[in-house]
N, CA, C and O atoms as a DFTB+ gen file, in Angstrom:
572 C
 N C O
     1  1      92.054     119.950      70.792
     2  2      91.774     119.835      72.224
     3  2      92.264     121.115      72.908
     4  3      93.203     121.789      72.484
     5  1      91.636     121.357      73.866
     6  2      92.135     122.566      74.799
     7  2      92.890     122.364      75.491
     8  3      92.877     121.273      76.061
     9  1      94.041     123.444      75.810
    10  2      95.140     123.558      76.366
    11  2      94.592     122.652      78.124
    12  3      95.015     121.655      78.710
    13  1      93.683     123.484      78.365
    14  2      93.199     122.752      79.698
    15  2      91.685     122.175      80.108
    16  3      90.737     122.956      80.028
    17  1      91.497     120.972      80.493
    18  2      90.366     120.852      80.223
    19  2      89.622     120.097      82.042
    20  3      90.441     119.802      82.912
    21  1      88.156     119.916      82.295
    22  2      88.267     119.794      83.296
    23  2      86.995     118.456      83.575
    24  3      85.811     118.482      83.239
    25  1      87.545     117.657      84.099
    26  2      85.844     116.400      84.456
    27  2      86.087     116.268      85.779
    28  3      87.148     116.112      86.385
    29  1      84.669     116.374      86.248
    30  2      84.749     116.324      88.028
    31  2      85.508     117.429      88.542
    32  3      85.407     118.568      88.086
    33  1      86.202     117.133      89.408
    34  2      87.355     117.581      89.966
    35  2      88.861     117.933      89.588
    36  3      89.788     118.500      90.166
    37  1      88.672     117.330      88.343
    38  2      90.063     116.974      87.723
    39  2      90.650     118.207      86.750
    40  3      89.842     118.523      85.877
    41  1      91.703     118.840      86.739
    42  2      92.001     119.422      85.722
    43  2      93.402     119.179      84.979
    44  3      94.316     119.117      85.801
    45  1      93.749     119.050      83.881
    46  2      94.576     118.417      83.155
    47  2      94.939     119.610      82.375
    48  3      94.053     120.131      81.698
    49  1      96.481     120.267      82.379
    50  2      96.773     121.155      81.421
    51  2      98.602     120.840      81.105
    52  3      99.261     119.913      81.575
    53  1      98.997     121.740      80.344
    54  2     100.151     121.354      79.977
    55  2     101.254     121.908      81.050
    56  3     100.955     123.086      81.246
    57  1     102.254     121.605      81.728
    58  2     103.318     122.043      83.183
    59  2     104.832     122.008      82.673
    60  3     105.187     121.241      81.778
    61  1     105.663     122.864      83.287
    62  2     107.146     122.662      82.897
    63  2     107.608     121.244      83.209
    64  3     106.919     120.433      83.829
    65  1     108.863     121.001      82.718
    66  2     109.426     120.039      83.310
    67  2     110.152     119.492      84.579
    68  3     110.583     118.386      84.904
    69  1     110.093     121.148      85.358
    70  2     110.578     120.800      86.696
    71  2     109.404     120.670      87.395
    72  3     109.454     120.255      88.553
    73  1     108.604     120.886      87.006
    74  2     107.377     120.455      87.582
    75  2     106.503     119.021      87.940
    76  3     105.518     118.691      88.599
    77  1     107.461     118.443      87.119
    78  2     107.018     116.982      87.473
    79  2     108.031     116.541      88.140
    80  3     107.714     115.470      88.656
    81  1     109.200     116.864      88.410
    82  2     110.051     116.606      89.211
    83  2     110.039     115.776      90.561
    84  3     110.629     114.715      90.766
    85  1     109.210     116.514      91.467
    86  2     108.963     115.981      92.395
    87  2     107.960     115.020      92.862
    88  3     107.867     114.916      94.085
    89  1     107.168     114.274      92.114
    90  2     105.997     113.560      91.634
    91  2     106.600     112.570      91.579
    92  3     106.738     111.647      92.381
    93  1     107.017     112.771      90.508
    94  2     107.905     111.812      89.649
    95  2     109.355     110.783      90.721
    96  3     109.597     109.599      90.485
    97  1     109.908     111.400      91.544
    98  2     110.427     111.362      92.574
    99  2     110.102     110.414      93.465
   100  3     110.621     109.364      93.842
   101  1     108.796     111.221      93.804
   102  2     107.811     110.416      95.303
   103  2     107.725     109.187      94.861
   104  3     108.365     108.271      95.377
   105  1     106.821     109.008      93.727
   106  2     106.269     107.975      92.863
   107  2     107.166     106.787      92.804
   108  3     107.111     105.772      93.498
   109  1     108.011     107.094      91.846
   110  2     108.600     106.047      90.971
   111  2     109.814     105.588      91.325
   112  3     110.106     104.415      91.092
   113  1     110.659     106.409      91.912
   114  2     112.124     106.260      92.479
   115  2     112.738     106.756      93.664
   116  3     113.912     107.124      93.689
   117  1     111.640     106.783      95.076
   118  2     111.768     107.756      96.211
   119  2     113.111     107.626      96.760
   120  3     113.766     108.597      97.137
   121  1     113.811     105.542      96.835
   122  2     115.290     105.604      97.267
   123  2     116.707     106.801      96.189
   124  3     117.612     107.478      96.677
   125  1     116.469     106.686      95.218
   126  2     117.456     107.602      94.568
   127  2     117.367     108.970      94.675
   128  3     116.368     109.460      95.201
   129  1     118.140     109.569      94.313
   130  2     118.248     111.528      94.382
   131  2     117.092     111.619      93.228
   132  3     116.826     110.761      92.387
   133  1     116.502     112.848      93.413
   134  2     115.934     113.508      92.817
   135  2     116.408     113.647      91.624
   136  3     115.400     113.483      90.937
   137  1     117.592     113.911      90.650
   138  2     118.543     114.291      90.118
   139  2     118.167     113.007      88.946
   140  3     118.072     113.189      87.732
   141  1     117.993     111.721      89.647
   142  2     117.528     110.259      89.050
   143  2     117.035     110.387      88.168
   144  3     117.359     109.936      87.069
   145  1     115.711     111.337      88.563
   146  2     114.221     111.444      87.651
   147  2     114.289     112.363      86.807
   148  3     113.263     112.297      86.130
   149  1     115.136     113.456      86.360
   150  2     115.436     114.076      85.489
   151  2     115.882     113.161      84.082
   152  3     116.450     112.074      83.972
   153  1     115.364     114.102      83.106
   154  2     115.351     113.015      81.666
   155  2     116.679     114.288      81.022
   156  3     116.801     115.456      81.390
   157  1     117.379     113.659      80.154
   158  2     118.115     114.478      79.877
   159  2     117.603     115.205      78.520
   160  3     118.238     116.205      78.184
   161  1     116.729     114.878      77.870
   162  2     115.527     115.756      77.122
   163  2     114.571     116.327      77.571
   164  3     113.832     116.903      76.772
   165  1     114.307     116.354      78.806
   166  2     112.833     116.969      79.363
   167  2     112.275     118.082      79.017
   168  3     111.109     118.452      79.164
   169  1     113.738     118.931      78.250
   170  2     113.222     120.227      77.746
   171  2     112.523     119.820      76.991
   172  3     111.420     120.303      77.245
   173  1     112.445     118.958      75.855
   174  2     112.100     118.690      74.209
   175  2     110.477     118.119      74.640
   176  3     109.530     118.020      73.859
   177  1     110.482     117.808      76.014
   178  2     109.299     116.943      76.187
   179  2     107.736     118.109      75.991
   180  3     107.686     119.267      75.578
   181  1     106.896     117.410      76.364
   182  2     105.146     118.002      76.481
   183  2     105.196     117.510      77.800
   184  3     105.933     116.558      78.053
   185  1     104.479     118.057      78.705
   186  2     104.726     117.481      79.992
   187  2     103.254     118.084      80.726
   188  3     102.899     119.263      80.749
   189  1     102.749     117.255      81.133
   190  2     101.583     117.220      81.739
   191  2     100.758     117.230      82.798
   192  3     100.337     116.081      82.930
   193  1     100.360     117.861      83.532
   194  2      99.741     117.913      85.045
   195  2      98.450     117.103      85.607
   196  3      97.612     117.010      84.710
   197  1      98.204     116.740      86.323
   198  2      96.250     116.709      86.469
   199  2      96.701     116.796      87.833
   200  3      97.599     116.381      88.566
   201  1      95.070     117.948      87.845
   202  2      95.572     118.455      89.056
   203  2      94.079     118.454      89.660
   204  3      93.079     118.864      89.072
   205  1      94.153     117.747      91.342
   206  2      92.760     118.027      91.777
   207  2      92.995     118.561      93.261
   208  3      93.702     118.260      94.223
   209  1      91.902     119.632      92.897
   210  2      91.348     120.608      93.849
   211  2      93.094     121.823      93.837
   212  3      93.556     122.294      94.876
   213  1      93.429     121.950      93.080
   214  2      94.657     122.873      92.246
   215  2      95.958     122.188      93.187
   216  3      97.019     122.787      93.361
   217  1      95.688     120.975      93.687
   218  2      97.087     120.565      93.616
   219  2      97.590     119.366      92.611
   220  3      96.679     118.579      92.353
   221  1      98.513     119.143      92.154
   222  2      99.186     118.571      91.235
   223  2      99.414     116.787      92.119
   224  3      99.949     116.482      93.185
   225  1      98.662     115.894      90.964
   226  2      98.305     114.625      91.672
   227  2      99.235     113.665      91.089
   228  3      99.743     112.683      91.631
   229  1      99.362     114.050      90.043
   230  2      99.399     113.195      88.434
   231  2     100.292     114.032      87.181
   232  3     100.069     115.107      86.625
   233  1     101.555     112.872      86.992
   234  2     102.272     113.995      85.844
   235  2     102.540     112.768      84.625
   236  3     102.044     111.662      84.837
   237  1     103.213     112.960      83.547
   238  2     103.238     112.627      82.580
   239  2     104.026     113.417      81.605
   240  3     104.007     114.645      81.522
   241  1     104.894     112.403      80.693
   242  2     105.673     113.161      80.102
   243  2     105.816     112.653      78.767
   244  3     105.922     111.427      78.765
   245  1     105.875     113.483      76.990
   246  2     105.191     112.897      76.150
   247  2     106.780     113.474      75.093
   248  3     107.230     114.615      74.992
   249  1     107.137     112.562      74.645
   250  2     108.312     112.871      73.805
   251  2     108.139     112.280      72.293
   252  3     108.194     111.068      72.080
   253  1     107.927     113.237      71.267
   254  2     107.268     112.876      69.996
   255  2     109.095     113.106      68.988
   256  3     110.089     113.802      69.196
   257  1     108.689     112.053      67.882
   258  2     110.129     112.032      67.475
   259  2     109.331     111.416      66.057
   260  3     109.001     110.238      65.920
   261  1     109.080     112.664      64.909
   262  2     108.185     112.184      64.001
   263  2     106.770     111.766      63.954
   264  3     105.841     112.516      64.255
   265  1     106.589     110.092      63.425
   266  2     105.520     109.752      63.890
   267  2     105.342     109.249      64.819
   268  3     104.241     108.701      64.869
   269  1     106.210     109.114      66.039
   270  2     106.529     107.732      66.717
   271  2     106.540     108.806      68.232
   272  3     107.312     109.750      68.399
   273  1     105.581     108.393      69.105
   274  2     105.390     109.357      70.123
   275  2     105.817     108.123      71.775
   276  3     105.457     106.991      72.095
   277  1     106.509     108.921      72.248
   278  2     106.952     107.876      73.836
   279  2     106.484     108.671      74.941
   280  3     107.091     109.691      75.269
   281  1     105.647     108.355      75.424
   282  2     105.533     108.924      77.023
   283  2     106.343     108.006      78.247
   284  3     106.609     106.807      78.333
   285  1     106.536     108.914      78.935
   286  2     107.799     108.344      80.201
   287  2     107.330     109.156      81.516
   288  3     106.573     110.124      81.445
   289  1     107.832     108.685      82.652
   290  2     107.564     109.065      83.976
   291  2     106.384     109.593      84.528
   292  3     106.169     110.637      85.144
   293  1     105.423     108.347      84.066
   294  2     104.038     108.398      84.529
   295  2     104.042     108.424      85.878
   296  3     104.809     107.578      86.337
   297  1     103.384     109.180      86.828
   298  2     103.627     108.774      88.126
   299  2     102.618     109.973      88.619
   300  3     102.719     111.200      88.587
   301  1     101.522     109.005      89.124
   302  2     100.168     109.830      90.526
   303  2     100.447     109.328      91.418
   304  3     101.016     108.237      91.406
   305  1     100.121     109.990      92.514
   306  2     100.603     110.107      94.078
   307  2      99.159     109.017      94.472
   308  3      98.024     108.869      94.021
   309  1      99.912     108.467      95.467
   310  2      99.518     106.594      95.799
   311  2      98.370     107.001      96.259
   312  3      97.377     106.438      95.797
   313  1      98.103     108.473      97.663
   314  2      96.467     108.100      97.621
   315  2      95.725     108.674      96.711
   316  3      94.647     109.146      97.072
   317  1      96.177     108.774      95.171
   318  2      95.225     109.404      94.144
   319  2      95.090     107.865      93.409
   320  3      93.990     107.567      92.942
   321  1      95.523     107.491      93.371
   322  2      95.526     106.131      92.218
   323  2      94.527     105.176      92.695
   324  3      94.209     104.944      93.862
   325  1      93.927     104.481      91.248
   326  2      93.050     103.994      91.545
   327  2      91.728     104.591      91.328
   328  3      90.803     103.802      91.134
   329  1      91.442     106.045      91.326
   330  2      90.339     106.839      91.044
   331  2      90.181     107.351      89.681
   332  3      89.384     108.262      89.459
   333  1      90.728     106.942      88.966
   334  2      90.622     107.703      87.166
   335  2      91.765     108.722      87.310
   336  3      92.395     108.784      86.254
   337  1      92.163     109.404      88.101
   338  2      92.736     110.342      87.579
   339  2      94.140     109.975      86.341
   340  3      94.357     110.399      85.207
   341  1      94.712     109.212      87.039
   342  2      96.017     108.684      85.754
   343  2      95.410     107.939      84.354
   344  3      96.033     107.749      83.309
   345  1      94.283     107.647      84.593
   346  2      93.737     107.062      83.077
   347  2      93.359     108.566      82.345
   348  3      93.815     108.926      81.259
   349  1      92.234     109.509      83.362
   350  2      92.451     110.666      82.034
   351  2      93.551     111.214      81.652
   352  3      93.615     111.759      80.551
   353  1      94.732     111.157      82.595
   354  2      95.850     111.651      81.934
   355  2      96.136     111.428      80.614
   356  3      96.122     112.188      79.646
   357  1      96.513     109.761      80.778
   358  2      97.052     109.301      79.847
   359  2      95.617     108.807      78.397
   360  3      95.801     108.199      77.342
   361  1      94.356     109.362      78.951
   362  2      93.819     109.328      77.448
   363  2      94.206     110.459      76.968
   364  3      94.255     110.382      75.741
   365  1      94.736     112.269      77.662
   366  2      94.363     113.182      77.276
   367  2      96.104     112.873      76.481
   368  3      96.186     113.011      75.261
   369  1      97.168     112.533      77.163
   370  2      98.069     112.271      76.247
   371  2      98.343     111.517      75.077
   372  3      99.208     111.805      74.249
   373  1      97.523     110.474      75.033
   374  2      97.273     109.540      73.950
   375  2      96.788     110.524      72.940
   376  3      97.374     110.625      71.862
   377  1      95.715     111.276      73.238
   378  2      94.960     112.008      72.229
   379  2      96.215     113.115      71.619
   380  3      96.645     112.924      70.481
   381  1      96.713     114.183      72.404
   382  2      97.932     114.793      72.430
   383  2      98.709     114.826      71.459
   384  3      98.925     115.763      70.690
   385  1      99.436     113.115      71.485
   386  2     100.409     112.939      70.548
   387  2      99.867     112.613      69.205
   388  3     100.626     112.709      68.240
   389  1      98.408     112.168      69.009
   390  2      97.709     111.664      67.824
   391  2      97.719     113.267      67.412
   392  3      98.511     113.585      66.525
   393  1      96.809     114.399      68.056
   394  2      97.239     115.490      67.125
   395  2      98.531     116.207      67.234
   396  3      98.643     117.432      67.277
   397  1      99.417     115.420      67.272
   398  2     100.357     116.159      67.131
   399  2     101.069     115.728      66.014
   400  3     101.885     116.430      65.416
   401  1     100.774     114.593      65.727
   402  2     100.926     113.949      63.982
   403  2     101.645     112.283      64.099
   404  3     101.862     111.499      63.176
   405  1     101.863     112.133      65.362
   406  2     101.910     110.453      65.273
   407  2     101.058     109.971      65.583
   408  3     100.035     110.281      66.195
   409  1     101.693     108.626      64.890
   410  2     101.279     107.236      64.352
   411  2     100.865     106.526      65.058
   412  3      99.739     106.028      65.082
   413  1     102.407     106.270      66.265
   414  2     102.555     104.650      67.078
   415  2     102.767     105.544      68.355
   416  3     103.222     106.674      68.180
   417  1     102.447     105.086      69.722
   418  2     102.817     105.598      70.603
   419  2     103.241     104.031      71.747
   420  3     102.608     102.977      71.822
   421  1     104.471     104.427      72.467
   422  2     104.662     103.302      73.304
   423  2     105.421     103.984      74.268
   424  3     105.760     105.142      74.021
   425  1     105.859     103.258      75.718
   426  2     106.198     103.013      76.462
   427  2     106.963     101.919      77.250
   428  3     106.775     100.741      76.948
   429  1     107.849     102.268      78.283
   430  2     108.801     101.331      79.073
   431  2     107.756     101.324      80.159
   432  3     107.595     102.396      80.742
   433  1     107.048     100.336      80.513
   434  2     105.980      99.832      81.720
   435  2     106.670      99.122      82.809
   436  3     107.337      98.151      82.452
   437  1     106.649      99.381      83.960
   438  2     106.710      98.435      85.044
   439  2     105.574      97.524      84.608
   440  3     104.446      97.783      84.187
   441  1     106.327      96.163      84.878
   442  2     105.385      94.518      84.609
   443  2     104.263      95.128      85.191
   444  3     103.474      95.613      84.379
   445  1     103.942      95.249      86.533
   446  2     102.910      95.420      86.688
   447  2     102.146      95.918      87.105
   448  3     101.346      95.786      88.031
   449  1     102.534      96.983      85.910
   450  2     101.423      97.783      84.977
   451  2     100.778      97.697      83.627
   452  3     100.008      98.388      82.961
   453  1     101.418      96.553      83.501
   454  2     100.659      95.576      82.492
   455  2      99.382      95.838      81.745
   456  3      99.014      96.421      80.725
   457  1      98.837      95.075      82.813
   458  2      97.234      94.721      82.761
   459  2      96.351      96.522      82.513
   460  3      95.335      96.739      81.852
   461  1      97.116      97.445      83.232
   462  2      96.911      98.898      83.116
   463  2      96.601      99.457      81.788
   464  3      95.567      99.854      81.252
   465  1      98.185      99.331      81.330
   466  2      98.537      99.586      79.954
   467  2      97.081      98.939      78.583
   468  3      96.259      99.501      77.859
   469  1      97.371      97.906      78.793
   470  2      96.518      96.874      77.604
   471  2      94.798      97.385      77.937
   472  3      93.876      96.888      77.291
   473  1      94.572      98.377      78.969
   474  2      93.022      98.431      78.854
   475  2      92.952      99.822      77.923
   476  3      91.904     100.195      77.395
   477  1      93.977     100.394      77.824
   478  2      94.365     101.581      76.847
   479  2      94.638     101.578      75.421
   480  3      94.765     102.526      74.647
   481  1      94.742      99.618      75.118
   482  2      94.803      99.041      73.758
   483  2      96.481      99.102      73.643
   484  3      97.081      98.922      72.583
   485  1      97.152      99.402      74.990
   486  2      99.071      98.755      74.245
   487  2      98.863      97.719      74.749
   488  3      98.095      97.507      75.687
   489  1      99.735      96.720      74.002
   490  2     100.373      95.764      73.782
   491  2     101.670      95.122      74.290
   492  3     102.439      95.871      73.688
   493  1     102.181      94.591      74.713
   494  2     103.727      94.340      74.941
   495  2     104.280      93.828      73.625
   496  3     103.956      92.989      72.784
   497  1     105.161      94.613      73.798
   498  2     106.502      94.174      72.398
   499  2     107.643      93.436      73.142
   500  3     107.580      93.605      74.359
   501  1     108.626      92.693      72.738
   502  2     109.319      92.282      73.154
   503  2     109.611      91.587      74.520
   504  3     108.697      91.054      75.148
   505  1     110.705      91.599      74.903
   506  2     110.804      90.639      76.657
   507  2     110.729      91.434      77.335
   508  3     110.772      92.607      76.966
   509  1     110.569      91.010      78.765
   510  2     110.846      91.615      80.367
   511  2     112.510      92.442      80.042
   512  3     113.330      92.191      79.159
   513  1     112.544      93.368      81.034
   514  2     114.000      93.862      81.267
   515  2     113.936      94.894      82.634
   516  3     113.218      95.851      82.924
   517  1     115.018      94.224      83.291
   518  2     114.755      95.379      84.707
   519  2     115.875      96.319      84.188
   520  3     116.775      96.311      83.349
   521  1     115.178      97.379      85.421
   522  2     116.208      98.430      85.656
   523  2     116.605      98.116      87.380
   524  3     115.725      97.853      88.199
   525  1     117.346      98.159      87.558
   526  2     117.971      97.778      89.009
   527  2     116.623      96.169      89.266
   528  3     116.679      95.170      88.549
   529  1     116.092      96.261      89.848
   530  2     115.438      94.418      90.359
   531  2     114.090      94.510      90.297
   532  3     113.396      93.845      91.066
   533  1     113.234      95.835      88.831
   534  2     112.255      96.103      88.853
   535  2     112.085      95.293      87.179
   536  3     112.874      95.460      86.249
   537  1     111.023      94.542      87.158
   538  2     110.557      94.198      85.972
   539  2     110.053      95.331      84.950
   540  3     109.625      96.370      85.453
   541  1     110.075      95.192      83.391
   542  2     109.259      95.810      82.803
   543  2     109.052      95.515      81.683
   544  3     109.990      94.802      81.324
   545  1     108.039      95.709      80.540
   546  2     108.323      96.001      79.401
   547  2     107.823      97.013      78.722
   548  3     107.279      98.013      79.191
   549  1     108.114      96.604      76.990
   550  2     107.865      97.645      76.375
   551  2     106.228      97.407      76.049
   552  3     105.759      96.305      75.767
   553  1     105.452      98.651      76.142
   554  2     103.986      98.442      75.668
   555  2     103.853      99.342      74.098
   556  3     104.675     100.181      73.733
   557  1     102.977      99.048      73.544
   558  2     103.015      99.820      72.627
   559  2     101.835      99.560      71.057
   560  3     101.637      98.494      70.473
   561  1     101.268     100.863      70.748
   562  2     100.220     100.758      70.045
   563  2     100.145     101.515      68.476
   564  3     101.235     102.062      68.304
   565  1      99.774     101.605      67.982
   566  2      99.145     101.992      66.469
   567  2      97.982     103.511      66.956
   568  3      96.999     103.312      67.670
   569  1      98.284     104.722      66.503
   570  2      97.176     105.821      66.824
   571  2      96.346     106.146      65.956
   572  3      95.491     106.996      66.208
């Protein structure tokens, strides 16, 4: 696959890790510091952009450990969602970690993102578990 690739409007290429920073932020954890959303591997990560009309909508972050690939801190900006853009993300990362030589790829999902997850073919493994009074589980698939 190419480093960057483009459908519609959309362009999807590979971004640092402070670069999702603030996305990631808005998105997923706006009451906590910024500081929150930092992974303490983010260096080790693949980290991902989609970007429409060259601003940055949509990030994603892909941490491979053998065969066994985890993406974390999915997060498109609220009036992008809903339009495809976070599904090509996460097919172009799905694809990503398959050539990158794993197997299984999964994720920690907010509950509900559920129904999201499973149209991508994961699964839930195990129980619910919050982080502070947010539901989630683990999703997770075979590549």
């Amino acid at each position: 696959m190419p480093d960057a690739y483009m459908t519609a409007e959309i362009t999807i290429r590979p971004i640092q890790a402070a670069e999702t920073h603030s996305l990631r932020h808005q998105v997923l954890w706006p009451q906590e510091s910024i500081e929150y959303v930092k992974l303490n591997n983010d260096e080790s990560g693949r980290h991902f952009g989609a970007f429409r009309n060259g601003k940055l909508v949509s990030v994603i972050s892909l941490f491979i450990d053998g065969r066994v690939a985890r993406f974390r801190k999915f997060a498109t900006r609220p009036d992008c969602q809903g339009q495809g853009i976070g599904s090509q993300l996460l097919r172009h990362v799905l694809e990503d970690a398959r050539e990158q030589g794993a197997q299984r790829i999964w994720c920690d999902a907010r509950a509900v993102n559920e129904a999201f997850y499973r149209a991508f073919g994961l699964e839930p493994e195990g129980n619910r578990f919050y982080r502070g009074t947010i539901p989630y589980v683990r999703m997770a698939k075979d590549l």
